[in-house]
């Protein structure tokens, strides 16, 4: 009986250690709500962005009260392309009435979907980044990854675009902004 109790105690200790390690990995892997909120506010300064931990301990965000999923441009499922034959004009704000047109992208332009507003199965708007395809490992030799010339609305910005790493982060005036979901084809099966 004593041997069985020792084995059960050892098994329970092992489970607790795995559970603690998994929780630590989850905490390390997920951005904090404050970081996501700051990212959303940078994407749309006039919008009301709010992020917190949900009941399962995962970040949950809203933009003007609408569910918003914020990503980095590193996951295989967060890419797409402009699908409208007339192209797509990116706005400076989530709310179209508060924003200004920023840049027009051509049909087929490769995009990172950095934020999705609305249910992920039925989004209303995306914050997209037309990042260079050479910054995405799975783009090498991939026909889904096309870079097209961008057309700045109101003239090219004076501030230079500087890409930081491979996660779609940048400083300066890079081709990024808000667009209606019907102008974008999301690569739901990834880049493969």
XYZ file of C-alpha atoms in Angstrom:
192
model
C 0.000 0.000 0.000
C 2.821 2.371 0.922
C 4.503 1.742 -2.479
C 1.237 2.570 -4.298
C 0.918 5.856 -2.386
C 4.501 6.790 -3.245
C 3.850 6.024 -6.948
C 0.618 8.047 -6.915
C 2.352 10.954 -5.194
C 5.195 10.825 -7.739
C 2.702 10.771 -10.622
C 0.791 13.735 -9.178
C 4.029 15.666 -8.662
C 4.989 14.985 -12.275
C 1.585 16.212 -13.474
C 1.898 19.379 -11.409
C 5.376 20.038 -12.802
C 4.145 19.582 -16.398
C 1.150 21.817 -15.669
C 3.380 24.520 -14.182
C 5.800 24.292 -17.129
C 2.909 24.535 -19.607
C 1.519 27.587 -17.796
C 4.968 29.209 -17.798
C 5.388 28.512 -21.535
C 1.926 29.984 -22.216
C 2.789 33.093 -20.222
C 6.088 33.473 -22.095
C 4.544 32.911 -25.534
C 1.579 35.289 -25.261
C 1.927 39.053 -25.383
C 0.502 40.883 -22.422
C -2.857 42.647 -22.691
C -1.036 45.965 -22.165
C 1.306 45.262 -25.104
C -1.604 44.293 -27.364
C -3.565 47.368 -26.309
C -0.599 49.601 -27.123
C -0.265 47.875 -30.503
C -3.973 48.459 -31.276
C -3.748 52.107 -30.210
C -0.801 52.594 -32.566
C -2.841 51.021 -35.372
C -5.827 53.295 -34.732
C -5.145 56.210 -32.380
C -8.740 57.512 -32.521
C -10.332 54.149 -31.657
C -11.129 52.899 -28.170
C -8.892 49.836 -27.768
C -9.171 47.626 -24.696
C -7.404 44.364 -23.853
C -7.580 42.071 -20.818
C -7.135 38.414 -19.889
C -10.234 36.295 -20.528
C -11.529 33.643 -18.123
C -9.034 31.121 -19.549
C -6.019 33.399 -19.104
C -5.681 34.381 -22.761
C -5.550 37.973 -24.048
C -8.866 39.304 -25.366
C -9.183 42.672 -27.117
C -11.861 44.952 -28.508
C -11.748 47.953 -30.830
C -14.667 50.342 -30.332
C -16.392 47.495 -28.490
C -15.943 44.938 -31.304
C -13.937 41.747 -30.754
C -10.401 42.136 -32.171
C -7.729 39.498 -32.691
C -4.176 40.883 -32.802
C -1.348 38.828 -34.313
C 2.251 39.084 -35.320
C 3.281 38.472 -38.892
C 5.073 35.252 -37.999
C 2.288 32.646 -37.970
C 1.507 30.830 -41.192
C -2.225 31.557 -40.896
C -2.010 35.357 -40.679
C -1.398 36.173 -44.316
C -3.526 37.035 -47.319
C -3.667 39.192 -50.412
C -5.693 42.004 -51.910
C -8.521 40.219 -53.734
C -10.427 43.129 -55.295
C -9.585 43.708 -58.971
C -9.711 47.467 -58.317
C -7.187 47.133 -55.506
C -7.688 48.233 -51.910
C -7.194 51.584 -50.213
C -5.926 51.358 -46.640
C -7.330 53.794 -44.073
C -5.472 55.381 -41.187
C -8.194 54.454 -38.645
C -10.388 51.479 -37.828
C -13.493 53.698 -38.147
C -13.684 54.686 -41.822
C -15.393 57.986 -40.978
C -12.539 59.018 -38.649
C -9.668 57.967 -40.890
C -8.023 59.169 -44.039
C -6.950 57.117 -47.054
C -3.284 56.277 -46.669
C -2.150 54.002 -49.497
C -3.667 52.040 -52.361
C -2.521 48.477 -52.964
C -2.912 46.488 -56.171
C -4.788 43.220 -56.573
C -2.613 40.291 -55.526
C -0.472 42.311 -53.076
C 0.795 40.003 -50.309
C -0.373 41.066 -46.834
C 0.130 40.285 -43.183
C -3.206 40.394 -41.337
C -1.959 42.060 -38.155
C -5.434 42.577 -36.636
C -8.858 41.127 -37.358
C -11.958 42.987 -36.157
C -15.136 40.953 -35.723
C -15.526 37.208 -35.352
C -12.588 35.392 -36.939
C -15.079 33.393 -39.026
C -16.794 36.608 -40.209
C -14.399 39.587 -39.917
C -15.475 43.119 -40.790
C -12.095 44.871 -41.018
C -8.414 43.960 -41.084
C -5.338 45.956 -40.181
C -2.934 44.833 -42.881
C 0.766 45.324 -43.509
C 2.168 45.040 -47.036
C 5.476 43.717 -45.794
C 8.330 42.663 -48.062
C 7.950 39.001 -49.036
C 11.652 38.327 -48.438
C 10.946 38.797 -44.716
C 8.620 35.759 -44.716
C 10.437 32.417 -44.768
C 7.611 30.488 -46.493
C 7.387 33.037 -49.329
C 10.550 31.880 -51.063
C 9.402 30.489 -54.421
C 5.724 30.780 -53.402
C 3.304 32.202 -56.001
C 0.991 33.444 -53.209
C 3.619 36.002 -52.205
C 3.533 38.889 -54.649
C 4.876 42.381 -54.075
C 3.244 45.062 -56.183
C 3.969 48.783 -56.458
C 2.132 50.841 -53.837
C 0.377 54.084 -54.618
C 0.495 56.594 -51.758
C -2.602 58.748 -51.407
C -1.644 62.429 -51.280
C 1.988 61.761 -52.186
C 4.697 59.603 -50.696
C 5.386 60.207 -47.000
C 8.557 62.031 -46.025
C 9.337 59.596 -43.221
C 11.205 56.479 -44.362
C 9.853 52.984 -43.784
C 12.156 50.839 -41.659
C 11.324 47.163 -41.121
C 12.280 45.629 -37.762
C 12.814 41.863 -37.840
C 10.452 39.452 -39.553
C 7.260 39.930 -37.511
C 5.815 42.800 -39.543
C 6.967 45.445 -37.087
C 8.142 48.720 -38.517
C 8.849 52.341 -37.807
C 8.077 55.207 -40.119
C 5.672 55.276 -43.032
C 5.252 51.730 -44.303
C 2.274 50.533 -46.368
C -0.142 49.541 -43.605
C -3.676 50.404 -42.561
C -7.296 49.346 -42.149
C -9.335 47.754 -44.935
C -12.755 46.120 -45.267
C -12.582 42.333 -45.073
C -14.254 41.889 -48.456
C -11.188 43.400 -50.160
C -8.881 40.721 -48.752
C -8.500 37.000 -49.358
C -7.222 35.376 -46.196
C -4.946 32.370 -46.736
C -6.985 30.107 -44.463
C -4.802 27.122 -45.347
C -1.602 29.063 -44.729
C 1.171 29.567 -47.254
C 1.542 25.894 -48.152
